[in-house]
């Protein structure tokens, strides 16, 4: 990877501020989330050929048929998670590592799992190089990561056909799960708050489009 890619110029910083203004105009309210997006150079997570698009509010390919989520979607999901420093957070779908890095900047202890081996290996190497400390795993995140459960927050960054039971089980009481659920093309964002061992509250927000969640409780 050329070193040039890790240069954060005034041009990049300016484009990033404009992106943050765009996200604010689209309804993102959390100043902490906006500040994290303003801090983290999204172009570091892009293929060299696509770098000039890094500050557009769009999803882009990251290899293996997968995408880095649209900035608005990252901001929306992160806002719903209501991250506090020290929160133990599980992410399903590490992909480029951008969302995991935003969670890290907000002070979370991040566990993230990825189903595509090549992406897992590349992103693990890359986040280490950036000095961003996260615990990354290779495997099927629809079963969660039971050995480190329970989590304060769980975020799924691929579109699910159903809410996997394992994820609700691995959530602390008082915890929040944010997951897009729907068909293969479009999903609603669900915010599931676990009130007690057998009581949850569900809120739903429409109009999202993710790559499919695969694995045991994902698409076949
Ligand atoms: N959060 C990522 C978005 C990546 S797109 C980012 O910030 O870049 C969704 C990712 O979910 C893809 O990399 C895909 O390979 C992964 N994925 C799909 N099904 C999965 C599963 N069952 N377990 C873990 N990861 C999965």
PDB file of C-alpha atoms and ligand atoms in Angstrom:
ATOM      1  CA  UNK A   1       0.000   0.000   0.000  1.00  0.00           C
ATOM      2  CA  UNK A   2       1.578   3.321  -1.001  1.00  0.00           C
ATOM      3  CA  UNK A   3       2.392   5.673   1.876  1.00  0.00           C
ATOM      4  CA  UNK A   4       0.715   8.492  -0.040  1.00  0.00           C
ATOM      5  CA  UNK A   5      -2.611   6.994   0.929  1.00  0.00           C
ATOM      6  CA  UNK A   6      -1.967   7.754   4.598  1.00  0.00           C
ATOM      7  CA  UNK A   7      -1.451  11.449   3.991  1.00  0.00           C
ATOM      8  CA  UNK A   8      -4.238  13.596   5.387  1.00  0.00           C
ATOM      9  CA  UNK A   9      -3.996  16.858   3.464  1.00  0.00           C
ATOM     10  CA  UNK A  10      -5.891  20.142   3.890  1.00  0.00           C
ATOM     11  CA  UNK A  11      -7.946  19.138   0.881  1.00  0.00           C
ATOM     12  CA  UNK A  12      -9.023  15.907   2.619  1.00  0.00           C
ATOM     13  CA  UNK A  13      -9.716  17.738   5.868  1.00  0.00           C
ATOM     14  CA  UNK A  14     -11.825  20.317   4.032  1.00  0.00           C
ATOM     15  CA  UNK A  15     -13.823  17.646   2.225  1.00  0.00           C
ATOM     16  CA  UNK A  16     -14.347  15.858   5.546  1.00  0.00           C
ATOM     17  CA  UNK A  17     -15.719  19.009   7.184  1.00  0.00           C
ATOM     18  CA  UNK A  18     -18.124  19.401   4.249  1.00  0.00           C
ATOM     19  CA  UNK A  19     -19.234  15.774   4.672  1.00  0.00           C
ATOM     20  CA  UNK A  20     -19.887  16.389   8.373  1.00  0.00           C
ATOM     21  CA  UNK A  21     -21.990  19.459   7.495  1.00  0.00           C
ATOM     22  CA  UNK A  22     -23.935  17.287   5.016  1.00  0.00           C
ATOM     23  CA  UNK A  23     -24.582  14.626   7.697  1.00  0.00           C
ATOM     24  CA  UNK A  24     -25.762  17.304  10.128  1.00  0.00           C
ATOM     25  CA  UNK A  25     -28.134  18.669   7.466  1.00  0.00           C
ATOM     26  CA  UNK A  26     -29.453  15.119   6.914  1.00  0.00           C
ATOM     27  CA  UNK A  27     -30.396  14.903  10.607  1.00  0.00           C
ATOM     28  CA  UNK A  28     -27.426  13.450  12.523  1.00  0.00           C
ATOM     29  CA  UNK A  29     -27.424  15.222  15.899  1.00  0.00           C
ATOM     30  CA  UNK A  30     -24.760  13.617  18.073  1.00  0.00           C
ATOM     31  CA  UNK A  31     -21.816  16.021  18.186  1.00  0.00           C
ATOM     32  CA  UNK A  32     -19.580  13.199  19.423  1.00  0.00           C
ATOM     33  CA  UNK A  33     -20.424  11.045  16.416  1.00  0.00           C
ATOM     34  CA  UNK A  34     -19.927  13.979  14.013  1.00  0.00           C
ATOM     35  CA  UNK A  35     -16.591  14.780  15.678  1.00  0.00           C
ATOM     36  CA  UNK A  36     -15.406  11.160  15.258  1.00  0.00           C
ATOM     37  CA  UNK A  37     -16.291  11.305  11.542  1.00  0.00           C
ATOM     38  CA  UNK A  38     -14.483  14.641  11.283  1.00  0.00           C
ATOM     39  CA  UNK A  39     -11.403  13.097  12.933  1.00  0.00           C
ATOM     40  CA  UNK A  40     -11.066   9.792  11.066  1.00  0.00           C
ATOM     41  CA  UNK A  41      -9.697  10.034   7.492  1.00  0.00           C
ATOM     42  CA  UNK A  42     -12.191   7.896   5.541  1.00  0.00           C
ATOM     43  CA  UNK A  43      -9.908   7.918   2.483  1.00  0.00           C
ATOM     44  CA  UNK A  44      -7.408   5.733   4.390  1.00  0.00           C
ATOM     45  CA  UNK A  45      -9.988   2.905   4.093  1.00  0.00           C
ATOM     46  CA  UNK A  46     -10.343   3.209   0.310  1.00  0.00           C
ATOM     47  CA  UNK A  47      -8.647   1.507  -2.616  1.00  0.00           C
ATOM     48  CA  UNK A  48      -6.197   3.985  -4.158  1.00  0.00           C
ATOM     49  CA  UNK A  49      -8.263   4.199  -7.355  1.00  0.00           C
ATOM     50  CA  UNK A  50     -11.366   5.361  -5.487  1.00  0.00           C
ATOM     51  CA  UNK A  51      -9.784   7.815  -3.031  1.00  0.00           C
ATOM     52  CA  UNK A  52     -11.219  10.893  -4.736  1.00  0.00           C
ATOM     53  CA  UNK A  53     -14.717   9.616  -3.824  1.00  0.00           C
ATOM     54  CA  UNK A  54     -13.989   9.037  -0.132  1.00  0.00           C
ATOM     55  CA  UNK A  55     -15.928  12.075   1.104  1.00  0.00           C
ATOM     56  CA  UNK A  56     -19.078  11.469  -0.909  1.00  0.00           C
ATOM     57  CA  UNK A  57     -22.014  10.272   1.169  1.00  0.00           C
ATOM     58  CA  UNK A  58     -22.086   6.901  -0.585  1.00  0.00           C
ATOM     59  CA  UNK A  59     -21.091   3.270  -0.068  1.00  0.00           C
ATOM     60  CA  UNK A  60     -18.066   2.085  -2.126  1.00  0.00           C
ATOM     61  CA  UNK A  61     -16.504  -1.295  -2.982  1.00  0.00           C
ATOM     62  CA  UNK A  62     -13.760  -2.593  -0.665  1.00  0.00           C
ATOM     63  CA  UNK A  63     -13.108  -5.917  -2.471  1.00  0.00           C
ATOM     64  CA  UNK A  64     -14.601  -9.414  -2.101  1.00  0.00           C
ATOM     65  CA  UNK A  65     -17.943  -8.014  -3.317  1.00  0.00           C
ATOM     66  CA  UNK A  66     -18.339  -5.994  -0.102  1.00  0.00           C
ATOM     67  CA  UNK A  67     -18.685  -2.261   0.595  1.00  0.00           C
ATOM     68  CA  UNK A  68     -17.697   0.380   3.123  1.00  0.00           C
ATOM     69  CA  UNK A  69     -21.051   1.679   4.410  1.00  0.00           C
ATOM     70  CA  UNK A  70     -22.380   5.106   3.442  1.00  0.00           C
ATOM     71  CA  UNK A  71     -21.231   7.747   5.981  1.00  0.00           C
ATOM     72  CA  UNK A  72     -24.857   8.667   6.805  1.00  0.00           C
ATOM     73  CA  UNK A  73     -25.544   5.021   7.649  1.00  0.00           C
ATOM     74  CA  UNK A  74     -22.418   4.752   9.828  1.00  0.00           C
ATOM     75  CA  UNK A  75     -23.449   7.963  11.634  1.00  0.00           C
ATOM     76  CA  UNK A  76     -27.066   6.822  12.040  1.00  0.00           C
ATOM     77  CA  UNK A  77     -26.173   3.390  13.421  1.00  0.00           C
ATOM     78  CA  UNK A  78     -23.516   4.845  15.733  1.00  0.00           C
ATOM     79  CA  UNK A  79     -25.932   7.484  17.030  1.00  0.00           C
ATOM     80  CA  UNK A  80     -28.538   4.788  17.805  1.00  0.00           C
ATOM     81  CA  UNK A  81     -25.920   2.788  19.742  1.00  0.00           C
ATOM     82  CA  UNK A  82     -25.361   5.735  22.137  1.00  0.00           C
ATOM     83  CA  UNK A  83     -21.738   4.775  22.830  1.00  0.00           C
ATOM     84  CA  UNK A  84     -20.205   5.668  26.197  1.00  0.00           C
ATOM     85  CA  UNK A  85     -16.458   5.361  26.829  1.00  0.00           C
ATOM     86  CA  UNK A  86     -15.699   1.850  28.082  1.00  0.00           C
ATOM     87  CA  UNK A  87     -18.724   0.234  26.411  1.00  0.00           C
ATOM     88  CA  UNK A  88     -17.967  -3.293  25.252  1.00  0.00           C
ATOM     89  CA  UNK A  89     -19.201  -3.381  21.647  1.00  0.00           C
ATOM     90  CA  UNK A  90     -19.551  -6.283  19.208  1.00  0.00           C
ATOM     91  CA  UNK A  91     -19.644  -5.474  15.487  1.00  0.00           C
ATOM     92  CA  UNK A  92     -20.792  -8.069  12.940  1.00  0.00           C
ATOM     93  CA  UNK A  93     -19.164  -7.307   9.545  1.00  0.00           C
ATOM     94  CA  UNK A  94     -15.736  -5.690  10.028  1.00  0.00           C
ATOM     95  CA  UNK A  95     -15.306  -4.994   6.292  1.00  0.00           C
ATOM     96  CA  UNK A  96     -12.865  -2.097   5.835  1.00  0.00           C
ATOM     97  CA  UNK A  97     -12.608  -1.454   9.595  1.00  0.00           C
ATOM     98  CA  UNK A  98     -14.005   2.092   9.263  1.00  0.00           C
ATOM     99  CA  UNK A  99     -17.036   1.574  11.528  1.00  0.00           C
ATOM    100  CA  UNK A 100     -14.879  -0.304  14.061  1.00  0.00           C
ATOM    101  CA  UNK A 101     -12.438   2.631  14.086  1.00  0.00           C
ATOM    102  CA  UNK A 102     -15.257   5.146  14.691  1.00  0.00           C
ATOM    103  CA  UNK A 103     -16.414   3.037  17.677  1.00  0.00           C
ATOM    104  CA  UNK A 104     -12.825   2.931  18.960  1.00  0.00           C
ATOM    105  CA  UNK A 105     -12.527   6.743  18.680  1.00  0.00           C
ATOM    106  CA  UNK A 106     -15.683   7.055  20.793  1.00  0.00           C
ATOM    107  CA  UNK A 107     -13.930   5.110  23.542  1.00  0.00           C
ATOM    108  CA  UNK A 108     -15.555   1.708  23.033  1.00  0.00           C
ATOM    109  CA  UNK A 109     -13.798  -1.608  23.587  1.00  0.00           C
ATOM    110  CA  UNK A 110     -14.394  -3.069  20.122  1.00  0.00           C
ATOM    111  CA  UNK A 111     -14.834  -6.738  19.169  1.00  0.00           C
ATOM    112  CA  UNK A 112     -15.523  -7.169  15.449  1.00  0.00           C
ATOM    113  CA  UNK A 113     -16.037 -10.297  13.347  1.00  0.00           C
ATOM    114  CA  UNK A 114     -15.753 -10.728   9.560  1.00  0.00           C
ATOM    115  CA  UNK A 115     -16.888 -13.655   7.378  1.00  0.00           C
ATOM    116  CA  UNK A 116     -14.530 -13.061   4.396  1.00  0.00           C
ATOM    117  CA  UNK A 117     -11.049 -14.288   5.228  1.00  0.00           C
ATOM    118  CA  UNK A 118      -9.222 -11.915   2.881  1.00  0.00           C
ATOM    119  CA  UNK A 119     -10.991  -8.860   4.293  1.00  0.00           C
ATOM    120  CA  UNK A 120     -10.351 -10.043   7.840  1.00  0.00           C
ATOM    121  CA  UNK A 121      -6.622 -10.457   7.159  1.00  0.00           C
ATOM    122  CA  UNK A 122      -6.222  -7.189   5.245  1.00  0.00           C
ATOM    123  CA  UNK A 123      -8.153  -5.121   7.770  1.00  0.00           C
ATOM    124  CA  UNK A 124      -6.370  -6.681  10.740  1.00  0.00           C
ATOM    125  CA  UNK A 125      -3.019  -5.700   9.226  1.00  0.00           C
ATOM    126  CA  UNK A 126      -4.256  -2.229   8.331  1.00  0.00           C
ATOM    127  CA  UNK A 127      -5.795  -1.279  11.696  1.00  0.00           C
ATOM    128  CA  UNK A 128      -2.622  -2.431  13.424  1.00  0.00           C
ATOM    129  CA  UNK A 129      -0.642  -0.132  11.149  1.00  0.00           C
ATOM    130  CA  UNK A 130      -2.974   2.773  11.967  1.00  0.00           C
ATOM    131  CA  UNK A 131      -2.499   2.031  15.675  1.00  0.00           C
ATOM    132  CA  UNK A 132      -6.228   1.454  16.181  1.00  0.00           C
ATOM    133  CA  UNK A 133      -6.705  -1.169  18.876  1.00  0.00           C
ATOM    134  CA  UNK A 134      -9.620  -3.506  18.228  1.00  0.00           C
ATOM    135  CA  UNK A 135     -10.096  -7.228  18.703  1.00  0.00           C
ATOM    136  CA  UNK A 136     -10.797  -8.708  15.273  1.00  0.00           C
ATOM    137  CA  UNK A 137     -12.126 -12.209  14.574  1.00  0.00           C
ATOM    138  CA  UNK A 138     -12.703 -14.340  11.495  1.00  0.00           C
ATOM    139  CA  UNK A 139     -15.970 -16.279  11.338  1.00  0.00           C
ATOM    140  CA  UNK A 140     -19.766 -16.201  11.272  1.00  0.00           C
ATOM    141  CA  UNK A 141     -21.047 -13.305  13.369  1.00  0.00           C
ATOM    142  CA  UNK A 142     -24.692 -14.463  13.308  1.00  0.00           C
ATOM    143  CA  UNK A 143     -23.769 -16.682  16.267  1.00  0.00           C
ATOM    144  CA  UNK A 144     -22.075 -13.746  18.022  1.00  0.00           C
ATOM    145  CA  UNK A 145     -18.857 -14.300  19.975  1.00  0.00           C
ATOM    146  CA  UNK A 146     -20.059 -16.152  23.084  1.00  0.00           C
ATOM    147  CA  UNK A 147     -16.641 -16.322  24.792  1.00  0.00           C
ATOM    148  CA  UNK A 148     -16.556 -12.525  25.319  1.00  0.00           C
ATOM    149  CA  UNK A 149     -20.304 -11.987  25.943  1.00  0.00           C
ATOM    150  CA  UNK A 150     -22.217 -10.153  27.297  1.00  0.00           C
ATOM    151  CA  UNK A 151     -21.861  -6.876  25.358  1.00  0.00           C
ATOM    152  CA  UNK A 152     -23.197  -3.402  26.152  1.00  0.00           C
ATOM    153  CA  UNK A 153     -23.906  -2.790  22.484  1.00  0.00           C
ATOM    154  CA  UNK A 154     -24.066  -4.904  19.298  1.00  0.00           C
ATOM    155  CA  UNK A 155     -24.055  -3.487  15.751  1.00  0.00           C
ATOM    156  CA  UNK A 156     -24.704  -5.500  12.585  1.00  0.00           C
ATOM    157  CA  UNK A 157     -23.412  -3.869   9.376  1.00  0.00           C
ATOM    158  CA  UNK A 158     -24.901  -6.291   6.821  1.00  0.00           C
ATOM    159  CA  UNK A 159     -28.593  -6.768   5.953  1.00  0.00           C
ATOM    160  CA  UNK A 160     -30.201  -9.625   7.925  1.00  0.00           C
ATOM    161  CA  UNK A 161     -33.289 -11.734   7.069  1.00  0.00           C
ATOM    162  CA  UNK A 162     -34.120 -12.088  10.795  1.00  0.00           C
ATOM    163  CA  UNK A 163     -32.732 -10.941  14.151  1.00  0.00           C
ATOM    164  CA  UNK A 164     -30.381 -13.755  15.254  1.00  0.00           C
ATOM    165  CA  UNK A 165     -31.389 -15.000  18.748  1.00  0.00           C
ATOM    166  CA  UNK A 166     -27.717 -15.383  19.708  1.00  0.00           C
ATOM    167  CA  UNK A 167     -27.214 -11.619  19.445  1.00  0.00           C
ATOM    168  CA  UNK A 168     -30.093 -10.813  21.801  1.00  0.00           C
ATOM    169  CA  UNK A 169     -28.829 -13.482  24.209  1.00  0.00           C
ATOM    170  CA  UNK A 170     -25.313 -11.985  24.190  1.00  0.00           C
ATOM    171  CA  UNK A 171     -26.595  -8.473  24.992  1.00  0.00           C
ATOM    172  CA  UNK A 172     -26.404  -7.157  28.569  1.00  0.00           C
ATOM    173  CA  UNK A 173     -29.620  -6.094  30.250  1.00  0.00           C
ATOM    174  CA  UNK A 174     -29.840  -2.394  29.435  1.00  0.00           C
ATOM    175  CA  UNK A 175     -27.917  -3.051  26.218  1.00  0.00           C
ATOM    176  CA  UNK A 176     -28.735  -1.998  22.644  1.00  0.00           C
ATOM    177  CA  UNK A 177     -28.635  -4.002  19.390  1.00  0.00           C
ATOM    178  CA  UNK A 178     -28.739  -2.087  16.086  1.00  0.00           C
ATOM    179  CA  UNK A 179     -29.422  -4.287  13.051  1.00  0.00           C
ATOM    180  CA  UNK A 180     -30.788  -3.765   9.520  1.00  0.00           C
ATOM    181  CA  UNK A 181     -33.504  -6.369   8.784  1.00  0.00           C
ATOM    182  CA  UNK A 182     -35.470  -6.891   5.582  1.00  0.00           C
ATOM    183  CA  UNK A 183     -35.128  -8.511   2.167  1.00  0.00           C
ATOM    184  CA  UNK A 184     -31.916  -8.777   0.115  1.00  0.00           C
ATOM    185  CA  UNK A 185     -32.326  -5.319  -1.444  1.00  0.00           C
ATOM    186  CA  UNK A 186     -33.633  -3.034   1.297  1.00  0.00           C
ATOM    187  CA  UNK A 187     -33.910  -3.108   5.053  1.00  0.00           C
ATOM    188  CA  UNK A 188     -35.328  -1.259   8.046  1.00  0.00           C
ATOM    189  CA  UNK A 189     -32.958  -0.337  10.832  1.00  0.00           C
ATOM    190  CA  UNK A 190     -34.041  -1.903  14.113  1.00  0.00           C
ATOM    191  CA  UNK A 191     -32.955  -0.570  17.481  1.00  0.00           C
ATOM    192  CA  UNK A 192     -33.567  -3.303  20.043  1.00  0.00           C
ATOM    193  CA  UNK A 193     -33.224  -2.336  23.694  1.00  0.00           C
ATOM    194  CA  UNK A 194     -33.004  -5.228  26.168  1.00  0.00           C
ATOM    195  CA  UNK A 195     -35.002  -4.229  29.239  1.00  0.00           C
ATOM    196  CA  UNK A 196     -34.813  -7.556  31.114  1.00  0.00           C
ATOM    197  CA  UNK A 197     -33.961 -11.196  30.346  1.00  0.00           C
ATOM    198  CA  UNK A 198     -37.244 -11.595  28.459  1.00  0.00           C
ATOM    199  CA  UNK A 199     -38.385  -8.069  27.587  1.00  0.00           C
ATOM    200  CA  UNK A 200     -37.196  -6.046  24.609  1.00  0.00           C
ATOM    201  CA  UNK A 201     -38.291  -2.754  23.052  1.00  0.00           C
ATOM    202  CA  UNK A 202     -38.102  -2.421  19.261  1.00  0.00           C
ATOM    203  CA  UNK A 203     -37.850   0.818  17.289  1.00  0.00           C
ATOM    204  CA  UNK A 204     -37.795   0.807  13.488  1.00  0.00           C
ATOM    205  CA  UNK A 205     -36.374   3.285  10.939  1.00  0.00           C
ATOM    206  CA  UNK A 206     -36.934   2.759   7.223  1.00  0.00           C
ATOM    207  CA  UNK A 207     -34.874   3.105   4.077  1.00  0.00           C
ATOM    208  CA  UNK A 208     -31.490   1.341   4.259  1.00  0.00           C
ATOM    209  CA  UNK A 209     -29.600  -0.884   1.797  1.00  0.00           C
ATOM    210  CA  UNK A 210     -26.792  -3.172   2.947  1.00  0.00           C
ATOM    211  CA  UNK A 211     -24.887  -6.097   1.438  1.00  0.00           C
ATOM    212  CA  UNK A 212     -26.437  -9.384   2.662  1.00  0.00           C
ATOM    213  CA  UNK A 213     -25.585 -10.923   6.028  1.00  0.00           C
ATOM    214  CA  UNK A 214     -24.462 -14.509   5.366  1.00  0.00           C
ATOM    215  CA  UNK A 215     -23.959 -17.459   7.739  1.00  0.00           C
ATOM    216  CA  UNK A 216     -26.191 -19.575   9.978  1.00  0.00           C
ATOM    217  CA  UNK A 217     -28.945 -16.990  10.629  1.00  0.00           C
ATOM    218  CA  UNK A 218     -28.173 -15.003   7.458  1.00  0.00           C
ATOM    219  CA  UNK A 219     -29.020 -15.410   3.772  1.00  0.00           C
ATOM    220  CA  UNK A 220     -28.217 -18.789   2.192  1.00  0.00           C
TER     221      UNK A 220
HETATM  222  N1  LIG B   1     -18.650  -2.188   8.871  1.00  0.00           N
HETATM  223  C1  LIG B   1     -18.046  -2.300   7.561  1.00  0.00           C
HETATM  224  C2  LIG B   1     -19.103  -2.538   6.493  1.00  0.00           C
HETATM  225  C3  LIG B   1     -18.770  -3.723   5.678  1.00  0.00           C
HETATM  226  S1  LIG B   1     -20.066  -4.374   4.632  1.00  0.00           S
HETATM  227  C4  LIG B   1     -17.168  -1.108   7.249  1.00  0.00           C
HETATM  228  O1  LIG B   1     -17.114  -0.168   8.057  1.00  0.00           O
HETATM  229  O2  LIG B   1     -16.476  -1.105   6.218  1.00  0.00           O
HETATM  230  C5  LIG B   1     -20.620  -5.768   5.590  1.00  0.00           C
HETATM  231  C6  LIG B   1     -19.586  -6.801   5.919  1.00  0.00           C
HETATM  232  O3  LIG B   1     -20.281  -7.870   6.599  1.00  0.00           O
HETATM  233  C7  LIG B   1     -18.904  -7.440   4.723  1.00  0.00           C
HETATM  234  O4  LIG B   1     -17.511  -7.272   4.853  1.00  0.00           O
HETATM  235  C8  LIG B   1     -19.308  -8.911   4.811  1.00  0.00           C
HETATM  236  O5  LIG B   1     -18.287  -9.809   4.384  1.00  0.00           O
HETATM  237  C9  LIG B   1     -19.598  -9.072   6.280  1.00  0.00           C
HETATM  238  N2  LIG B   1     -20.473 -10.212   6.657  1.00  0.00           N
HETATM  239  C10 LIG B   1     -21.520 -10.723   5.973  1.00  0.00           C
HETATM  240  N3  LIG B   1     -22.058 -11.759   6.673  1.00  0.00           N
HETATM  241  C11 LIG B   1     -21.328 -11.898   7.808  1.00  0.00           C
HETATM  242  C12 LIG B   1     -21.379 -12.792   8.931  1.00  0.00           C
HETATM  243  N4  LIG B   1     -22.293 -13.768   9.026  1.00  0.00           N
HETATM  244  N5  LIG B   1     -20.459 -12.639   9.907  1.00  0.00           N
HETATM  245  C13 LIG B   1     -19.512 -11.665   9.847  1.00  0.00           C
HETATM  246  N6  LIG B   1     -19.415 -10.792   8.812  1.00  0.00           N
HETATM  247  C14 LIG B   1     -20.311 -10.903   7.807  1.00  0.00           C
END
